[in-house]
Amino acid sequence: MNKPFQAKADFEHIFKEYFEPLCNFINKYINNWEDSREIVQNTFFKVWQNREKIEVKTTTKNYLFQASKNTMIDHIRRSKKEVELSEGAIERIESQAIDIKIVDDAMIKKAIIKGMSHLKPKNRKIFELNKFEGLTYKEIAQHLNISERAVEDNIARALKSLSTYINRDDNFYK
Amino acid sequence: MVTEQDILRYLEGRASTSEADQVKTWLEQNEANLRQFESIISLWSSASTIKDYQTVDVDGEWNSFSKLISQEEQNESNHTTLSIVKKPSRSKLFPYSIAASLALLIGTFFFIKNQNTLPSQPELVEVSEVLEVTTQAESEFITLSDASTVVLEVNSSLEYSSTLATDSIRQVNLLTGSAVFDVTHDPEKKFVVIYDGIGIEVLGTKFYIGKTSEGVNIKLKSGSIKAYQLAKEDNNIIMVPGDDFTFKSNKFVDQNKSTTEVKTIKAIKISKPKSPIKKAIPAIKKEELKGSVFRIGDVLNFLDIKYGKQLKIDKKLGVDKNDEIRIDINQGNLILILQDLEKTTSLQTKPGKCQDCYIITAGNKK
């Protein structure tokens, strides 16, 4: 039997690992960050209330993403947000299985953010300029007065380091 | 040898022909290379849209959450009002009357959702909590404080008052999904289920309510039910066991295509004509008796729900409520129904205090 939410210490660990990617996952549907946070809070609250009874048959990750989606559907129906999503759209969301790629995308992004602190300073800076600021390799090269080839090398090394970090991070696979 | 730079150029479409061929050859070498490549694709793809990702002060969120659950645990041990995790501005408030005398007059509910917004209430005997149950992957069996039970099906939620057993009206709000209710009979207290714009009023019965693509579906297994549109109470139906209705387009649509078969019983109890009801009523011949077969108790419940304002039923009737009678309860005319009741049971009807009011009493024993 897999009852991962029973002990408070375990629950805290799970909360801290999944809270942020769950908020981003829900936000993809409803595009409202505050409501997304509240939905995820409510999800964890319900899980905490039922922690003795919940038995996870798949993975903790899958359980939490599905539970959050269900809470989101309830939230949409109850708070009369149908003006933004039609009833037909709500039913479609409800009936569709969660795309595992979306789940993994949220988790990978969380891992990238966390892993960036382990990058070498130059790799990190160039990675940020490209991925967060949206600068092209040419623009970064001009900005830092280096070659485009050097920019490419730094990005590639950053991706390799992050890949190593993510593959080592146990939480991603749960 | 293929480097990370080669793979990156290949993904970004900047690889030369020879570089692309090298990558393809490397991919075909073994499964490990393929898995590594897929891992880099996922990472590269997610990194491309990383700027849309929002971060959270997770420690701060946990501290808030931890305080909330500690507060809840403390409240439970102190038996004080519980705060549900909802903002007051989004909470639904139903008018709720705690004192029995007020409830009889008003007949509505008030759920207290947030301790900070607790309004002043006259003669408050006990503060009610709102209890909410939500299912996700599994259904849940709930026993209410009046011993009624609810099977809440998957992906469903409902809420009810913690003082339901002592409330003058027993009310449950089905919020989402579907449920099967088995309601403890209490002739003094109606049991009301509210769902998606309709209300279901019962005295004691077993029924299913849920939502389909067509509308809200109600199936009655036993007892009697009055289902009505919340916005327009005149739009209602009285359901009998076996009925299956769906509420759609503001109408109650009978899902049973054919008429319900009439069960035959061993003997139809037809009493000799009793003293006539004081108001002038046309006589009905014995052979004109129509309708279906029901338990006397269910017929009386039905009459109480539908004609409660005109009808009073004495508590001691001297009949076995499990006895079956044949009666057409959907005649739409109370007088005719009462006359049929007199014909098929030992019950008597006499005028009440108001015009068009009647009292059902015990008749003379045979």
XYZ file of C-alpha atoms in Angstrom:
540
model
C 0.000 0.000 0.000
C 1.369 3.414 -0.919
C 0.207 6.106 1.466
C 2.744 8.842 0.943
C 0.921 11.685 2.711
C 0.535 10.332 6.201
C 3.657 11.627 7.939
C 3.873 15.402 8.215
C 7.575 15.466 7.371
C 6.933 13.525 4.154
C 3.954 15.728 3.403
C 6.081 18.839 3.795
C 8.670 17.441 1.419
C 6.025 16.606 -1.175
C 4.381 20.001 -0.726
C 7.639 21.842 -1.358
C 8.523 19.718 -4.366
C 5.192 19.940 -6.154
C 3.571 23.198 -5.112
C 5.299 25.377 -7.675
C 4.975 23.106 -10.738
C 1.342 22.423 -9.847
C 0.611 26.158 -9.804
C 2.198 26.504 -13.227
C 0.288 23.489 -14.510
C -3.088 24.888 -13.368
C -2.179 28.353 -14.622
C -1.810 26.932 -18.123
C -5.555 26.177 -18.041
C -7.018 29.176 -16.259
C -4.358 31.864 -16.802
C -4.917 33.344 -13.356
C -1.972 33.000 -11.023
C -3.740 33.865 -7.765
C -6.565 31.425 -8.444
C -4.012 28.802 -9.467
C -2.227 29.189 -6.131
C -5.502 28.914 -4.273
C -6.530 25.806 -6.197
C -3.253 24.114 -5.386
C -3.537 25.167 -1.733
C -7.027 23.673 -1.602
C -5.781 20.491 -3.242
C -3.091 20.020 -0.636
C -5.554 20.875 2.112
C -7.947 18.167 0.950
C -5.097 15.707 0.601
C -3.975 16.548 4.125
C -7.482 16.066 5.490
C -7.734 12.674 3.830
C -4.110 11.647 4.288
C -4.977 8.527 6.306
C -7.266 7.236 3.587
C -5.461 8.160 0.394
C -3.711 5.270 -1.248
C -1.741 6.214 -4.330
C -1.961 3.576 -7.004
C 0.192 5.252 -9.648
C 2.786 7.825 -8.582
C 2.610 10.708 -6.130
C 3.261 13.074 -9.027
C 0.409 11.696 -11.123
C -1.940 11.673 -8.146
C -1.269 15.302 -7.276
C -1.574 16.566 -10.830
C -4.869 14.722 -11.307
C -6.176 15.897 -7.935
C -5.239 19.492 -8.778
C -7.010 19.267 -12.073
C -10.151 17.981 -10.351
C -10.000 20.807 -7.823
C -9.597 23.232 -10.701
C -12.742 21.893 -12.394
C -14.683 22.317 -9.144
C -13.314 25.826 -8.761
C -14.317 26.790 -12.279
C -17.846 25.476 -11.835
C -18.392 26.984 -8.405
C -16.876 30.382 -8.913
C -18.873 30.926 -12.081
C -15.864 31.348 -14.282
C -17.835 29.794 -17.096
C -17.764 33.134 -18.841
C -14.114 32.474 -19.571
C -14.560 28.797 -20.247
C -17.803 27.514 -21.743
C -19.495 24.509 -20.169
C -18.472 22.488 -23.211
C -14.860 23.479 -22.708
C -15.054 22.537 -19.052
C -16.448 19.133 -19.914
C -13.695 18.602 -22.466
C -11.027 19.459 -19.916
C -12.726 17.191 -17.433
C -12.878 14.244 -19.781
C -9.369 14.542 -21.224
C -6.621 12.590 -19.564
C -3.747 14.724 -18.380
C -1.014 14.952 -21.020
C 2.044 13.511 -19.334
C 4.206 15.872 -21.385
C 2.575 18.848 -19.702
C 3.212 17.308 -16.303
C 6.834 16.548 -17.161
C 7.288 20.014 -18.643
C 6.255 21.633 -15.361
C 8.589 19.360 -13.410
C 11.501 19.876 -15.798
C 11.137 23.637 -15.566
C 11.194 23.462 -11.816
C 14.314 21.328 -12.034
C 15.930 23.802 -14.464
C 15.297 26.715 -12.095
C 16.744 24.722 -9.234
C 19.634 23.390 -11.306
C 20.696 26.802 -12.561
C 22.227 27.559 -9.199
C 24.681 24.714 -9.895
C 25.813 26.064 -13.266
C 29.104 27.781 -13.730
C 28.613 31.564 -13.600
C 29.341 32.189 -17.270
C 27.148 29.293 -18.413
C 24.348 30.550 -16.195
C 24.589 34.137 -17.363
C 24.493 33.221 -21.038
C 21.716 30.681 -20.436
C 19.651 33.363 -18.681
C 20.230 35.893 -21.434
C 19.059 33.399 -24.033
C 16.222 31.608 -22.250
C 14.866 34.289 -19.911
C 15.714 37.504 -21.703
C 15.096 36.055 -25.183
C 18.341 37.310 -26.700
C 19.637 35.528 -29.803
C 23.141 34.070 -29.930
C 24.239 37.018 -32.058
C 22.846 39.563 -29.589
C 24.474 37.792 -26.654
C 27.792 37.651 -28.513
C 27.651 41.390 -29.156
C 26.558 42.132 -25.607
C 29.407 40.118 -24.045
C 31.917 40.762 -26.775
C 32.453 37.096 -27.508
C 31.912 34.899 -30.563
C 28.616 33.266 -31.419
C 30.421 29.946 -31.254
C 31.362 30.682 -27.661
C 27.736 31.501 -26.870
C 26.646 28.206 -28.406
C 29.274 26.295 -26.406
C 28.088 27.858 -23.160
C 24.447 27.050 -23.871
C 25.340 23.457 -24.753
C 27.361 23.029 -21.568
C 24.534 24.518 -19.530
C 22.090 22.035 -21.046
C 24.456 19.164 -20.389
C 24.937 20.184 -16.747
C 21.210 20.611 -16.276
C 20.550 17.247 -17.886
C 22.983 15.598 -15.505
C 21.386 17.394 -12.550
C 17.820 16.461 -13.554
C 18.685 12.826 -14.155
C 20.251 12.721 -10.724
C 17.242 14.434 -9.066
C 15.060 11.632 -7.647
C 11.950 13.763 -7.417
C 11.572 14.133 -11.128
C 10.884 10.445 -11.582
C 8.310 10.059 -8.806
C 32.124 11.683 -31.815
C 28.931 13.691 -31.250
C 29.135 16.594 -28.807
C 26.468 18.563 -26.966
C 27.115 21.410 -29.354
C 26.365 19.108 -32.331
C 23.097 17.995 -30.754
C 22.139 21.587 -29.942
C 22.826 22.721 -33.494
C 20.852 19.763 -34.796
C 17.838 20.637 -32.567
C 17.973 24.284 -33.522
C 18.239 23.492 -37.228
C 21.664 25.053 -37.589
C 23.629 21.845 -38.155
C 25.407 21.330 -41.454
C 24.552 18.265 -43.517
C 27.546 16.340 -42.271
C 26.885 17.321 -38.650
C 23.234 16.221 -38.981
C 24.292 12.885 -40.478
C 26.732 12.384 -37.614
C 23.954 12.926 -35.080
C 21.616 10.531 -36.881
C 24.287 7.868 -37.030
C 25.000 8.347 -33.327
C 21.281 7.977 -32.548
C 21.101 4.691 -34.387
C 24.041 3.234 -32.522
C 22.236 2.175 -29.353
C 19.285 2.740 -27.012
C 21.392 4.698 -24.510
C 22.173 7.368 -27.121
C 18.514 7.560 -28.057
C 17.445 8.004 -24.423
C 20.089 10.668 -23.907
C 18.871 12.479 -27.003
C 15.230 12.326 -25.812
C 16.262 13.666 -22.437
C 18.029 16.590 -24.087
C 15.010 17.267 -26.317
C 12.706 17.458 -23.273
C 15.126 19.731 -21.509
C 15.723 21.920 -24.545
C 11.991 22.148 -25.249
C 11.123 23.106 -21.660
C 14.034 25.549 -21.509
C 12.702 27.289 -24.621
C 9.570 28.398 -22.729
C 11.129 28.706 -19.279
C 10.397 32.435 -19.119
C 6.661 31.588 -18.782
C 7.386 29.637 -15.620
C 6.566 31.455 -12.408
C 8.377 30.777 -9.200
C 6.870 30.714 -5.743
C 8.205 31.288 -2.270
C 7.642 27.648 -1.414
C 8.869 27.965 2.150
C 6.493 30.862 2.707
C 3.621 28.869 1.215
C 4.432 25.933 3.426
C 4.546 28.148 6.527
C 1.078 29.513 5.708
C -0.240 26.044 5.006
C 1.300 24.634 8.152
C -0.378 27.328 10.256
C -3.682 26.583 8.585
C -3.597 22.880 9.374
C -2.388 23.538 12.920
C -5.278 25.927 13.398
C -7.678 23.336 12.059
C -6.360 20.700 14.438
C -6.662 23.102 17.325
C -10.192 24.059 16.340
C -11.232 20.432 16.133
C -9.948 19.743 19.612
C -11.659 22.854 20.990
C -14.934 22.128 19.143
C -15.059 25.608 17.734
C -16.159 26.806 14.331
C -13.959 25.563 11.544
C -12.656 27.754 8.788
C -12.861 26.213 5.392
C -10.056 27.092 3.012
C -11.992 29.614 0.953
C -11.965 33.350 0.651
C -15.097 34.881 2.167
C -15.832 36.737 -1.047
C -16.121 33.456 -2.925
C -18.068 31.503 -0.339
C -21.685 30.662 -0.865
C -23.896 31.620 1.981
C -27.268 30.021 2.380
C -29.771 31.536 4.736
C -29.730 29.174 7.676
C -31.943 29.257 10.674
C -30.690 27.422 13.727
C -33.573 27.914 16.145
C -36.361 25.457 15.349
C -39.107 28.026 15.663
C -37.354 30.417 13.281
C -36.669 27.579 10.859
C -40.319 26.656 10.697
C -41.173 30.182 9.733
C -38.314 30.843 7.359
C -37.494 27.331 6.241
C -34.054 28.113 4.863
C -30.417 27.556 5.682
C -27.450 29.695 6.598
C -24.010 28.127 6.340
C -21.327 29.798 8.347
C -18.213 29.714 6.179
C -15.635 31.911 7.855
C -15.169 32.580 11.513
C -14.092 36.168 10.864
C -17.346 36.986 9.132
C -19.637 35.245 11.609
C -22.812 37.329 11.683
C -24.760 37.875 14.845
C -27.576 35.372 15.217
C -30.419 35.540 17.667
C -30.838 32.691 20.156
C -27.946 30.734 18.813
C -27.966 27.341 20.424
C -25.124 25.766 18.526
C -22.844 27.116 15.865
C -22.985 25.056 12.737
C -19.970 24.035 10.722
C -19.998 23.506 7.018
C -18.680 20.080 6.269
C -17.495 19.472 2.765
C -16.653 16.128 1.239
C -14.884 15.722 -2.058
C -13.995 12.518 -3.828
C -11.378 12.131 -6.473
C -10.408 8.678 -7.617
C -12.727 6.732 -5.312
C -16.318 7.014 -4.169
C -17.036 7.672 -0.506
C -19.726 6.363 1.829
C -20.934 9.107 4.146
C -23.188 8.702 7.146
C -24.944 11.904 8.114
C -25.835 12.784 11.668
C -29.468 11.781 11.123
C -28.308 8.309 9.990
C -29.077 9.054 6.351
C -26.337 7.808 4.081
C -24.816 9.126 0.903
C -22.619 7.328 -1.583
C -20.687 10.153 -3.150
C -19.390 8.957 -6.495
C -15.959 9.698 -7.949
C -15.024 13.278 -8.786
C -17.932 14.597 -6.780
C -18.396 16.937 -3.869
C -21.086 17.934 -1.451
C -21.507 20.029 1.661
C -23.840 19.871 4.618
C -24.309 21.281 8.065
C -22.771 19.516 11.039
C -26.061 20.015 12.900
C -28.133 18.396 10.179
C -29.847 15.910 12.504
C -31.231 18.682 14.700
C -31.964 21.211 11.984
C -35.590 21.820 11.145
C -34.825 21.155 7.505
C -32.153 18.636 6.683
C -30.238 20.033 3.727
C -27.359 18.784 1.621
C -25.857 20.731 -1.264
C -24.516 18.469 -3.968
C -21.879 20.677 -5.537
C -20.500 18.529 -8.346
C -20.784 15.006 -9.697
C -23.378 12.484 -8.542
C -24.541 10.655 -5.461
C -26.989 8.085 -4.153
C -28.974 9.153 -1.116
C -30.652 6.838 1.374
C -32.628 9.167 3.609
C -33.790 8.267 7.084
C -37.500 8.705 7.326
C -38.584 11.598 9.519
C -42.078 12.927 8.901
C -41.301 16.001 10.976
C -38.272 17.044 8.994
C -37.947 17.234 5.284
C -34.667 16.278 3.673
C -33.679 18.615 0.860
C -30.945 18.123 -1.712
C -29.936 21.136 -3.771
C -28.109 20.583 -7.037
C -27.540 22.740 -10.045
C -30.613 24.895 -9.804
C -33.061 22.252 -8.640
C -34.223 21.094 -5.243
C -35.313 17.627 -4.183
C -37.528 17.329 -1.168
C -38.081 13.993 0.547
C -39.303 12.606 3.826
C -37.567 9.279 3.690
C -36.447 7.572 0.586
C -33.654 6.233 -1.584
C -32.737 8.028 -4.764
C -29.928 8.814 -7.144
C -29.047 12.247 -8.441
C -26.305 13.086 -10.879
C -25.529 15.035 -13.979
C -25.527 13.660 -17.480
C -24.857 15.355 -20.784
C -28.592 15.969 -21.042
C -29.181 17.482 -17.656
C -29.709 16.570 -14.001
C -30.943 12.986 -13.716
C -32.972 11.746 -10.770
C -33.937 8.130 -10.210
C -36.196 7.167 -7.334
C -35.855 3.737 -5.762
C -38.201 3.961 -2.830
C -40.355 6.455 -1.011
C -41.544 9.647 -2.627
C -39.837 12.750 -3.837
C -40.802 16.202 -4.877
C -38.297 17.686 -7.307
C -38.623 21.341 -8.181
C -36.813 24.095 -9.995
C -35.249 26.432 -7.456
C -35.968 29.528 -9.502
C -39.577 28.523 -10.071
C -41.024 26.213 -7.434
C -44.258 25.762 -9.358
C -42.227 23.807 -11.873
C -42.082 20.551 -9.985
C -42.859 16.869 -10.150
C -43.804 14.271 -7.612
C -41.864 11.100 -8.206
C -42.821 7.598 -7.217
C -40.584 4.517 -7.033
C -39.270 3.531 -10.434
C -39.498 7.031 -11.846
C -36.529 8.310 -13.780
C -36.551 11.971 -14.759
C -34.002 14.311 -16.248
C -34.223 18.045 -15.702
C -33.256 19.796 -18.936
C -34.310 22.985 -20.651
C -36.280 23.885 -17.514
C -38.429 20.772 -17.820
C -38.617 17.459 -16.032
C -38.499 14.842 -18.760
C -39.626 11.287 -18.073
C -36.819 8.923 -19.096
C -39.084 5.868 -18.933
C -40.339 5.430 -22.469
C -43.163 3.086 -21.617
C -45.676 3.558 -18.861
C -44.882 1.830 -15.624
C -46.428 -1.577 -15.328
C -48.999 -1.834 -12.660
C -48.125 -4.416 -10.123
C -51.006 -6.652 -9.206
C -51.618 -7.409 -5.627
C -53.412 -10.304 -4.093
C -56.383 -8.308 -3.002
C -57.516 -4.765 -3.357
C -58.882 -3.473 -0.125
C -62.053 -1.675 -0.891
C -64.019 -0.559 2.061
C -67.726 0.117 2.118
C -68.519 3.745 1.477
C -67.951 5.795 4.576
C -69.683 8.974 5.631
C -69.453 11.353 2.712
C -67.062 14.268 2.842
C -69.003 17.372 3.690
C -68.119 19.171 0.499
C -69.972 18.063 -2.588
C -67.906 15.491 -4.462
C -69.053 13.327 -7.373
C -69.237 9.646 -6.543
C -66.760 7.289 -8.168
C -67.755 3.744 -8.949
C -65.646 0.956 -7.605
C -64.728 -0.347 -11.023
C -63.393 3.046 -12.024
C -60.469 2.758 -9.647
C -57.311 3.417 -11.577
C -53.695 4.056 -10.839
C -50.768 2.056 -9.577
C -50.079 0.107 -6.453
C -48.311 1.818 -3.573
C -47.648 1.459 0.102
C -50.072 3.459 2.216
C -47.118 5.121 3.941
C -45.728 6.341 0.613
C -49.126 7.671 -0.444
C -49.449 9.628 2.782
C -45.920 11.024 2.369
C -46.749 12.062 -1.158
C -49.956 13.785 -0.094
C -48.145 15.558 2.716
C -45.513 16.916 0.346
C -47.852 17.900 -2.439
C -50.864 19.092 -0.503
C -49.288 19.969 2.800
C -50.969 23.363 2.950
C -54.444 21.895 2.586
C -53.969 18.636 4.362
C -53.335 17.460 7.868
C -52.677 13.848 8.644
C -53.396 12.529 12.122
C -50.489 10.698 13.644
C -52.484 7.699 14.823
C -54.173 6.283 11.792
C -54.653 2.696 12.776
C -53.408 1.374 9.438
C -50.340 -0.587 8.573
C -48.348 1.791 6.411
C -46.767 -1.119 4.619
C -50.109 -2.283 3.298
C -50.472 -1.838 -0.428
C -53.329 -0.052 -2.149
C -54.190 0.824 -5.698
C -54.633 4.525 -6.177
C -54.204 7.102 -8.908
C -52.220 9.717 -7.054
C -51.547 11.775 -10.138
C -55.150 12.758 -10.644
C -54.262 16.307 -9.734
C -57.381 16.633 -7.605
C -57.011 16.234 -3.877
C -60.680 15.487 -3.287
C -60.699 12.626 -5.757
C -57.515 11.216 -4.293
C -58.950 11.366 -0.796
C -62.089 9.655 -1.960
C -60.028 6.857 -3.500
C -58.115 6.612 -0.256
C -61.356 6.187 1.653
C -62.454 3.497 -0.757
C -59.241 1.519 -0.540
C -58.398 1.860 3.150
C -60.087 2.275 6.474
C -58.998 5.888 6.616
C -61.478 8.689 6.831
C -61.371 12.243 5.637
C -63.026 15.154 7.329
C -63.032 18.880 6.648
C -60.339 21.010 8.171
C -60.544 24.445 9.671
C -59.872 26.374 6.498
C -61.727 26.303 3.237
C -60.601 23.414 1.026
C -58.670 21.944 3.926
C -58.977 18.315 4.992
C -57.839 16.013 7.717
C -57.022 12.352 7.234
C -57.915 10.377 10.308
C -58.283 6.816 11.400
C -61.578 5.305 10.356
C -63.687 2.745 12.119
C -61.968 -0.608 12.190
C -63.574 -3.295 10.086
